[in-house]
Short mmCIF file of N, CA, C and O and ligand atoms in Angstrom, two decimals:
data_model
loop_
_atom_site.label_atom_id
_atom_site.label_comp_id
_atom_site.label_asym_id
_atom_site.label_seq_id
_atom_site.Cartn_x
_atom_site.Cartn_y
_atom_site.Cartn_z
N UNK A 66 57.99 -3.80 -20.58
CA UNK A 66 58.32 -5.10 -19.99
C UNK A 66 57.04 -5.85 -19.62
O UNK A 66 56.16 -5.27 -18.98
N UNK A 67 56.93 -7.04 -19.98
CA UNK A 67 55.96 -7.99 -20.04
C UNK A 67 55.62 -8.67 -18.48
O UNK A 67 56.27 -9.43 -17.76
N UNK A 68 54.50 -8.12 -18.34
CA UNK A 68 54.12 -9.28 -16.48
C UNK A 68 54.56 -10.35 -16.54
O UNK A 68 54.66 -11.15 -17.47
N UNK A 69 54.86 -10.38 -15.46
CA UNK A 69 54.65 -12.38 -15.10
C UNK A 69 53.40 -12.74 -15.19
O UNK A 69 52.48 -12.08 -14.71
N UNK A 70 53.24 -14.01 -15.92
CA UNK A 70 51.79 -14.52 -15.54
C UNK A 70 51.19 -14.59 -13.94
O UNK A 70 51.83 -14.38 -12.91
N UNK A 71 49.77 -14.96 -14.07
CA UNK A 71 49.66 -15.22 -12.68
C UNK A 71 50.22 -16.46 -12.20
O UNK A 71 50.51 -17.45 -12.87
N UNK A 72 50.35 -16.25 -10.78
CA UNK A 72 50.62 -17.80 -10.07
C UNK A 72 49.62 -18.79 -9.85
O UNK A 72 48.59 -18.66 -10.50
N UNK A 73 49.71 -19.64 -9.17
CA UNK A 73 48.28 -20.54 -9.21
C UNK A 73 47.37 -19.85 -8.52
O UNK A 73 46.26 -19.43 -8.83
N UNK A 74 48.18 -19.76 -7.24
CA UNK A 74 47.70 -18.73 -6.23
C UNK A 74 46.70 -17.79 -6.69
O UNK A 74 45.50 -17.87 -6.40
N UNK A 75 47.27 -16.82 -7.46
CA UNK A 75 46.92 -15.51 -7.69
C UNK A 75 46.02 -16.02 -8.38
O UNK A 75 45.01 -15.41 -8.01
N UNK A 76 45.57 -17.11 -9.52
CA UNK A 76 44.63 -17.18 -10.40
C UNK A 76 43.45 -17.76 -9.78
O UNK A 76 42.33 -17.67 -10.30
N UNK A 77 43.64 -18.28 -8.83
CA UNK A 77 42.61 -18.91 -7.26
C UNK A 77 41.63 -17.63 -7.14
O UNK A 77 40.52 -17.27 -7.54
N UNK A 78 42.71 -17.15 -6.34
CA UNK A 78 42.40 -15.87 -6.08
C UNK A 78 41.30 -14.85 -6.64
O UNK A 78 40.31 -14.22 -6.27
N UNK A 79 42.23 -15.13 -7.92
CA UNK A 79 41.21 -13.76 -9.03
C UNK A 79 39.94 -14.40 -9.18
O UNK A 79 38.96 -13.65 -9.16
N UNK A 80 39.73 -15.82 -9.35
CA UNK A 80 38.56 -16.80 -9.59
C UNK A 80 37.91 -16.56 -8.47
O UNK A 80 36.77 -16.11 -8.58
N UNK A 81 38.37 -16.76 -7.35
CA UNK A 81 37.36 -16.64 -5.98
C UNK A 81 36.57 -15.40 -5.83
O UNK A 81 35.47 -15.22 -5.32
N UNK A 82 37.81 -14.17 -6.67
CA UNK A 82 37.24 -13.35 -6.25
C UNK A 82 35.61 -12.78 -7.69
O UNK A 82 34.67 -12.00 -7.52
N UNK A 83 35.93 -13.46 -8.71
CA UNK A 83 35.07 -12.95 -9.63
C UNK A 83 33.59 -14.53 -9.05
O UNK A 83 32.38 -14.35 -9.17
N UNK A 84 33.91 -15.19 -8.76
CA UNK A 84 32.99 -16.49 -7.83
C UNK A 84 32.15 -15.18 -6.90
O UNK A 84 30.92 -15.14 -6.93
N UNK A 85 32.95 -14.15 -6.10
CA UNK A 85 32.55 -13.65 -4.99
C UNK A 85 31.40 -12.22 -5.80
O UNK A 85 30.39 -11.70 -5.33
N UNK A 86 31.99 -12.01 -6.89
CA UNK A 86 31.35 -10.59 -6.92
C UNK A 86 30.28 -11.09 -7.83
O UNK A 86 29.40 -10.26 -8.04
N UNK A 87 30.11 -12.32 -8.47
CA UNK A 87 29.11 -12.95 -8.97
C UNK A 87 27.89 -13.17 -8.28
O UNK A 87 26.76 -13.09 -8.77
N UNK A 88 28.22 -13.48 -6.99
CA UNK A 88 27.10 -14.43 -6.58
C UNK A 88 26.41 -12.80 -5.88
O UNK A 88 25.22 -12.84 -5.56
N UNK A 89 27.14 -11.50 -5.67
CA UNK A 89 26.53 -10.25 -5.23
C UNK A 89 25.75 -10.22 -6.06
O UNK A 89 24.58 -10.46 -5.77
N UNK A 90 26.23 -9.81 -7.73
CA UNK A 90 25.11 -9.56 -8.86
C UNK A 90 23.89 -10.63 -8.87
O UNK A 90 22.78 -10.10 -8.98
N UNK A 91 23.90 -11.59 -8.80
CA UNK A 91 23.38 -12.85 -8.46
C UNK A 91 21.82 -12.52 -7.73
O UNK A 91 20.63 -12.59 -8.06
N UNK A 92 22.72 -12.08 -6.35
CA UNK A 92 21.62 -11.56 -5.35
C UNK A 92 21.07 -10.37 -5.70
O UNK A 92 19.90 -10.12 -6.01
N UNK A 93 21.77 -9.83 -5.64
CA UNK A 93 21.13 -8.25 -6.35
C UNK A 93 20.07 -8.43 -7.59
O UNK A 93 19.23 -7.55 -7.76
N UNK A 94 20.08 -9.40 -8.31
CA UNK A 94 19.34 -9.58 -9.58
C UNK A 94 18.09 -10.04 -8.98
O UNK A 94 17.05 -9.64 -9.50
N UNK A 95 17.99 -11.04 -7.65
CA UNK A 95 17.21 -11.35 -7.65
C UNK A 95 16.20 -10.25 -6.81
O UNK A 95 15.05 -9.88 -7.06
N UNK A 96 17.02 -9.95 -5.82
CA UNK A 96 16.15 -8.16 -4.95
C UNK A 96 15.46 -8.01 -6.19
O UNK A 96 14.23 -8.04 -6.16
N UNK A 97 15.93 -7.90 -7.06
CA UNK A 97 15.33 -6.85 -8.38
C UNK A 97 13.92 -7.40 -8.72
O UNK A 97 12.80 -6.92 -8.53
N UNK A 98 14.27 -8.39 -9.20
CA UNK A 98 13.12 -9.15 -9.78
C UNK A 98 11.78 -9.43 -8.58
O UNK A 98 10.60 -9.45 -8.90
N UNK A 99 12.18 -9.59 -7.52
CA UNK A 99 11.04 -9.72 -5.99
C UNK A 99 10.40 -8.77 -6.11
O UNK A 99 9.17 -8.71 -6.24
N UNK A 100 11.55 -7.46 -6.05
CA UNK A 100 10.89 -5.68 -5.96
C UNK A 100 10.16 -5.86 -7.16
O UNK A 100 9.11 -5.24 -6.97
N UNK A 101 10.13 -6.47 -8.51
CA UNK A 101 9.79 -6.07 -9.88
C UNK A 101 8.00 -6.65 -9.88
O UNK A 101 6.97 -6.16 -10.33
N UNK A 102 8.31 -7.86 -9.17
CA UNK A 102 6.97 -8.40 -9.08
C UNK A 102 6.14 -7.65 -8.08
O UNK A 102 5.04 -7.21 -8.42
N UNK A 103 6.50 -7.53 -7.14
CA UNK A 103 5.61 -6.83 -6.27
C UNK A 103 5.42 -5.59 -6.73
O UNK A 103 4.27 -5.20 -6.52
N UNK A 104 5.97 -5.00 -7.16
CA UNK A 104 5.96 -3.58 -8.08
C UNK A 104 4.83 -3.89 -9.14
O UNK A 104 4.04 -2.95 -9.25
N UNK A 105 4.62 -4.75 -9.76
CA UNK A 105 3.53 -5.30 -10.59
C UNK A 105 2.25 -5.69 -10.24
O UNK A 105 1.19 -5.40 -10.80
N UNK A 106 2.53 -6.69 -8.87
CA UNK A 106 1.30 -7.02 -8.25
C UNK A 106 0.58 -5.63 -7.90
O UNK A 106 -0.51 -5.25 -8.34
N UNK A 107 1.50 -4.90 -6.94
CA UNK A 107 0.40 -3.58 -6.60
C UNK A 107 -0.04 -2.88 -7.68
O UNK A 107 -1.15 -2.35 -7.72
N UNK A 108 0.85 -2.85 -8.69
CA UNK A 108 0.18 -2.02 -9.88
C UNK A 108 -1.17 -2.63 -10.91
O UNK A 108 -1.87 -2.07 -11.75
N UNK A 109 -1.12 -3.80 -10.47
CA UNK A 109 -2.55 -4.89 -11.32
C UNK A 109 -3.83 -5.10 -10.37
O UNK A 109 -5.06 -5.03 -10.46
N UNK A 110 -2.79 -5.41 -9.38
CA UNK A 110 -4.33 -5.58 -8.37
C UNK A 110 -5.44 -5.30 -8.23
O UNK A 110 -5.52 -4.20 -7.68
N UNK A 111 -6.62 -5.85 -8.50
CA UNK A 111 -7.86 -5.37 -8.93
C UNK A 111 -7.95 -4.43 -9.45
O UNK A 111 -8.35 -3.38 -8.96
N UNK A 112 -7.40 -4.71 -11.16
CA UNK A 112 -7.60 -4.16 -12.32
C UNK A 112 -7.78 -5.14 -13.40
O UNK A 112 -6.93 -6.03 -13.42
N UNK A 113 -8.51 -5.17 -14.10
CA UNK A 113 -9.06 -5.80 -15.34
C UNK A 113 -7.73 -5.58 -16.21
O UNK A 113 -7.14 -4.54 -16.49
N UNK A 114 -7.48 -6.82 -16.51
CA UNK A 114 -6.31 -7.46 -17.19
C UNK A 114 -6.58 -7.12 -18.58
O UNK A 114 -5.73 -7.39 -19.42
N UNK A 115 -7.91 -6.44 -18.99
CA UNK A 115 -8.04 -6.27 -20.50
C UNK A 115 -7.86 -4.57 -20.65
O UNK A 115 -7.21 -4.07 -21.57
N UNK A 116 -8.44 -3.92 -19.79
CA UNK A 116 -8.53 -2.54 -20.28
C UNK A 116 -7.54 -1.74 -19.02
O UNK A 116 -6.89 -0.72 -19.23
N UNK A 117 -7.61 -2.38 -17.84
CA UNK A 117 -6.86 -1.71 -16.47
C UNK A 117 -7.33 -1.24 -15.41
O UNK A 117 -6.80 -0.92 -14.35
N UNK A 118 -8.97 -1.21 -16.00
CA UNK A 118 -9.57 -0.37 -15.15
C UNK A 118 -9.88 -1.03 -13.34
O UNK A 118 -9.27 -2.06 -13.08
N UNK A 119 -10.67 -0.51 -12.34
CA UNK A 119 -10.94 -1.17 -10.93
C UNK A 119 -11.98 -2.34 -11.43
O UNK A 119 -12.75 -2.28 -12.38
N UNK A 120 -11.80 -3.30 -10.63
CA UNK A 120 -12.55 -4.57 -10.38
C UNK A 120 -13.53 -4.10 -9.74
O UNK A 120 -13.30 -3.04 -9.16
N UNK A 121 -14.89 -4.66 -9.63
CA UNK A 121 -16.01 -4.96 -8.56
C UNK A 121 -15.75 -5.91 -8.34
O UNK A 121 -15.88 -6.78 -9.20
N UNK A 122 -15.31 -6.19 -7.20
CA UNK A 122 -15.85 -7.24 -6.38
C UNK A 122 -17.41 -8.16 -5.41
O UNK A 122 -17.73 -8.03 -4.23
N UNK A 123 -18.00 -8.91 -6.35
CA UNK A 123 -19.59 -8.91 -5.91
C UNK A 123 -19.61 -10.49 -5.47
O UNK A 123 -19.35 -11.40 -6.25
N UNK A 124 -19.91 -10.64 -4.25
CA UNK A 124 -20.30 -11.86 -3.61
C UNK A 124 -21.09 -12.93 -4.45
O UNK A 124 -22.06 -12.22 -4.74
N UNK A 125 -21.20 -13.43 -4.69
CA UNK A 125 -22.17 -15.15 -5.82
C UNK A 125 -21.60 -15.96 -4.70
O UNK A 125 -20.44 -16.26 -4.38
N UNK A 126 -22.79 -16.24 -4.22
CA UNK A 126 -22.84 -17.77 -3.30
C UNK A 126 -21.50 -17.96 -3.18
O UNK A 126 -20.86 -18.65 -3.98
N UNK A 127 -20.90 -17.23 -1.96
CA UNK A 127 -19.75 -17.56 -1.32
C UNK A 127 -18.58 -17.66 -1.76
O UNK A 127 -17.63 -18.14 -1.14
N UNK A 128 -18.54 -16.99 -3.37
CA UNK A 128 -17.38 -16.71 -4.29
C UNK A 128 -17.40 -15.60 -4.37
O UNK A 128 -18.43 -14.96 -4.14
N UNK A 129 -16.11 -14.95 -4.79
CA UNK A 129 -15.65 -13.36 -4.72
C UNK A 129 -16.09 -13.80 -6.49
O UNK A 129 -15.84 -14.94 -6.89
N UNK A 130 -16.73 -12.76 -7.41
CA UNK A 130 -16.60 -12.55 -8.58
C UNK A 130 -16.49 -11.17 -8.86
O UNK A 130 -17.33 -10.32 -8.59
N UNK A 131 -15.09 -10.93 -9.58
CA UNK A 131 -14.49 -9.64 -9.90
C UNK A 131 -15.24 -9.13 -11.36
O UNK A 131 -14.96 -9.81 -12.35
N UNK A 132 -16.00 -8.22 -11.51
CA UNK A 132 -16.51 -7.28 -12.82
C UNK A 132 -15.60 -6.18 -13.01
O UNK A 132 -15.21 -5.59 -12.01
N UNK A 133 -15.06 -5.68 -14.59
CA UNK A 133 -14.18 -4.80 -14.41
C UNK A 133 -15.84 -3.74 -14.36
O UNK A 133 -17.01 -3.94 -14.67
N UNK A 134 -14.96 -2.49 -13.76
CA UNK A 134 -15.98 -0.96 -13.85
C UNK A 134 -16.15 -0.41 -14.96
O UNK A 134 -16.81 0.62 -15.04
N UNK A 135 -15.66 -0.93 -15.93
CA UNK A 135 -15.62 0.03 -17.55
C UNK A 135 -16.05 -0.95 -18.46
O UNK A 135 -16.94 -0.63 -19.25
N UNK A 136 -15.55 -2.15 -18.51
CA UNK A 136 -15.59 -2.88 -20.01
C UNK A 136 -16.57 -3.85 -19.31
O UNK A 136 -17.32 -4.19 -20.23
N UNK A 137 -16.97 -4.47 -18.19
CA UNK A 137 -17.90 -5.13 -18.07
C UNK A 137 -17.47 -6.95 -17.76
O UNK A 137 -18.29 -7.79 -17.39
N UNK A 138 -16.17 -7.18 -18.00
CA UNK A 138 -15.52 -8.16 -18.00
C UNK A 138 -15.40 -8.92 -16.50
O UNK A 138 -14.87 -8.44 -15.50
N UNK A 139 -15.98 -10.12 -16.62
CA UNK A 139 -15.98 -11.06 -15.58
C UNK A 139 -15.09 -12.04 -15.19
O UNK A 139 -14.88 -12.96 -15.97
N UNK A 140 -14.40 -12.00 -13.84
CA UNK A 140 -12.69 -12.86 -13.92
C UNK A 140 -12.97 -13.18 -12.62
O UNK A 140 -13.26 -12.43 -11.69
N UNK A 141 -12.80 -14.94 -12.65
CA UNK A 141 -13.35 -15.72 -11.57
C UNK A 141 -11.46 -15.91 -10.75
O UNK A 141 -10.42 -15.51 -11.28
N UNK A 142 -11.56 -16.44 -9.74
CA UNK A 142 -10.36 -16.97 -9.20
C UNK A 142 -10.31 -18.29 -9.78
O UNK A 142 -11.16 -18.69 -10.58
N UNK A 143 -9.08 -19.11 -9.31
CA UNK A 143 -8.84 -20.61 -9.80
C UNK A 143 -9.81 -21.13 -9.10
O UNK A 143 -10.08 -20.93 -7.92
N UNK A 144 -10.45 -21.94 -10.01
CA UNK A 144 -11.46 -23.14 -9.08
C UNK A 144 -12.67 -22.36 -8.84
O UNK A 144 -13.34 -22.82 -7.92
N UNK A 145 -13.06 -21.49 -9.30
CA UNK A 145 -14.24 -20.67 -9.13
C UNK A 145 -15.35 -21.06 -10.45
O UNK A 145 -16.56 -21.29 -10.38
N UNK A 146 -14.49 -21.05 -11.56
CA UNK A 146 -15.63 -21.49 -11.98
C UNK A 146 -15.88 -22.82 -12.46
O UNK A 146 -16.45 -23.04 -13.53
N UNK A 147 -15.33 -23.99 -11.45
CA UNK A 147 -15.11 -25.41 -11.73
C UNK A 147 -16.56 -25.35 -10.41
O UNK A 147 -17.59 -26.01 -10.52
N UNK A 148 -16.28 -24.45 -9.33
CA UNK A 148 -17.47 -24.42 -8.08
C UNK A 148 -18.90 -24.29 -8.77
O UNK A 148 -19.92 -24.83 -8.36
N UNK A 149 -18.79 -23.39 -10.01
CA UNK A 149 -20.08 -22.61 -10.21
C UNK A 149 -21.04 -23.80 -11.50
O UNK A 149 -22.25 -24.02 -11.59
N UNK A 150 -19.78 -24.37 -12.37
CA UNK A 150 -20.52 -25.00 -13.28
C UNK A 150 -20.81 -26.50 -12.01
O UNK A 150 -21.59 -27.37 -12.40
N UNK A 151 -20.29 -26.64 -10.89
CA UNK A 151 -20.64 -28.29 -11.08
C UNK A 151 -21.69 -27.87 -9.29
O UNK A 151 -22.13 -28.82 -8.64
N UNK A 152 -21.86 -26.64 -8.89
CA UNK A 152 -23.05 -26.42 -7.97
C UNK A 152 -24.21 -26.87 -8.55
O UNK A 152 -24.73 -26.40 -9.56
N UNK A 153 -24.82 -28.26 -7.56
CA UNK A 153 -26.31 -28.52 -8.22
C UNK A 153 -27.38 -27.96 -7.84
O UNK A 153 -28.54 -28.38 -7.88
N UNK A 154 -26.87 -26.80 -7.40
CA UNK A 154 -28.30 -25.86 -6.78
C UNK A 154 -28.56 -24.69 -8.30
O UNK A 154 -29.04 -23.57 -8.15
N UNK A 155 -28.34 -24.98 -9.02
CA UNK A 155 -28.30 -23.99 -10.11
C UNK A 155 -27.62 -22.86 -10.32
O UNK A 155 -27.99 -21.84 -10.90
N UNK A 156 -26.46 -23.12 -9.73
CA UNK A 156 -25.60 -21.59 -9.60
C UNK A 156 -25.09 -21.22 -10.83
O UNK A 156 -24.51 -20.13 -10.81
N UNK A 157 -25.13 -21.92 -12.15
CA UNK A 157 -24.48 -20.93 -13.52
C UNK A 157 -25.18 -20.16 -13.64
O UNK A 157 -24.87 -18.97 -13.55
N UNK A 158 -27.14 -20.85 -14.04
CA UNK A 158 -27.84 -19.84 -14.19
C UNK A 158 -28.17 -18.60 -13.58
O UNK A 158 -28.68 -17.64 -14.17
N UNK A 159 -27.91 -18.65 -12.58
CA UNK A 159 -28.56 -17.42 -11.59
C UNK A 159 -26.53 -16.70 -12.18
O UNK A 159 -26.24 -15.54 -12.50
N UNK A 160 -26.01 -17.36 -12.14
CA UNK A 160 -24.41 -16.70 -12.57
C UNK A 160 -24.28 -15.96 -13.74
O UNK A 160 -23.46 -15.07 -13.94
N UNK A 161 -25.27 -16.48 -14.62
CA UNK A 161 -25.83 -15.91 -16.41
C UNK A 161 -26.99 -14.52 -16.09
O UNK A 161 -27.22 -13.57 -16.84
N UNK A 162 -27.49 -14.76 -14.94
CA UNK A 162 -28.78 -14.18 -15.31
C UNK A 162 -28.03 -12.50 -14.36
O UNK A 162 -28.27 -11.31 -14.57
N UNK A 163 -27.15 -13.13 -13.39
CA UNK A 163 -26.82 -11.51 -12.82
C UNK A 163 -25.74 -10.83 -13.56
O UNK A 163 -25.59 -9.63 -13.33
N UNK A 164 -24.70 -11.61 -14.70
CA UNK A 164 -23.51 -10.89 -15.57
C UNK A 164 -24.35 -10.85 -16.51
O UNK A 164 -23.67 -10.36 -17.41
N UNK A 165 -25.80 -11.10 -17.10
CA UNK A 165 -25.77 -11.25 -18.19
C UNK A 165 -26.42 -9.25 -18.74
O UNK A 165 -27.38 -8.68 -18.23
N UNK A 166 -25.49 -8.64 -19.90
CA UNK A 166 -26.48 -7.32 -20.31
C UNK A 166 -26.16 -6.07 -19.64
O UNK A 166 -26.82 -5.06 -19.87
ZN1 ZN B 407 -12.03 -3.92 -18.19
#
């Protein structure tokens, strides 16, 4: 024997309730993705984006400049090296002469 369809009611209902268990997965997706990044950040964090290895961190005139420990690779922050090419105290060169070899 064949159901009755739903009522309006009941189809409200079932909608509200798949509205309700949506917006859980919803949230839950996003926990995920927060945990996923931060799960990433700690796992990159001063590591050289080319090989993985630890960063040095070495002071240049009042800028942090990160050297990886293995491959030798130099990775400025944003605006770090917009500071270094347009310092008119000569800061590329002395910036060439301590990464450079
Ligand atoms: Zn490296």
């Amino acid at each position: 024997m064949a159901e009755k369809p739903l009522s309006k009611e009941e189809e409200y209902f079932a909608r509200q309730e798949f509205e309700r268990k949506k917006k859980t997965d919803e949230d839950q997706q996003q926990k995920l993705a927060a945990a996923e990044r931060e799960r990433l950040r700690e796992l990159h964090h001063m590591r050289c984006p080319k090989c993985g290895m630890h960063l040095i961190e070495i002071d240049f005139r009042n800028i942090k400049i990160d050297r990886c420990s293995h491959c030798d690779g130099v990775w400025l922050d944003a605006g770090e090296l917009d500071h270094i090419l347009t310092d008119k105290s000569g800061s590329f060169l002395s910036f060439l002469n301590v990464f450079k070899g």
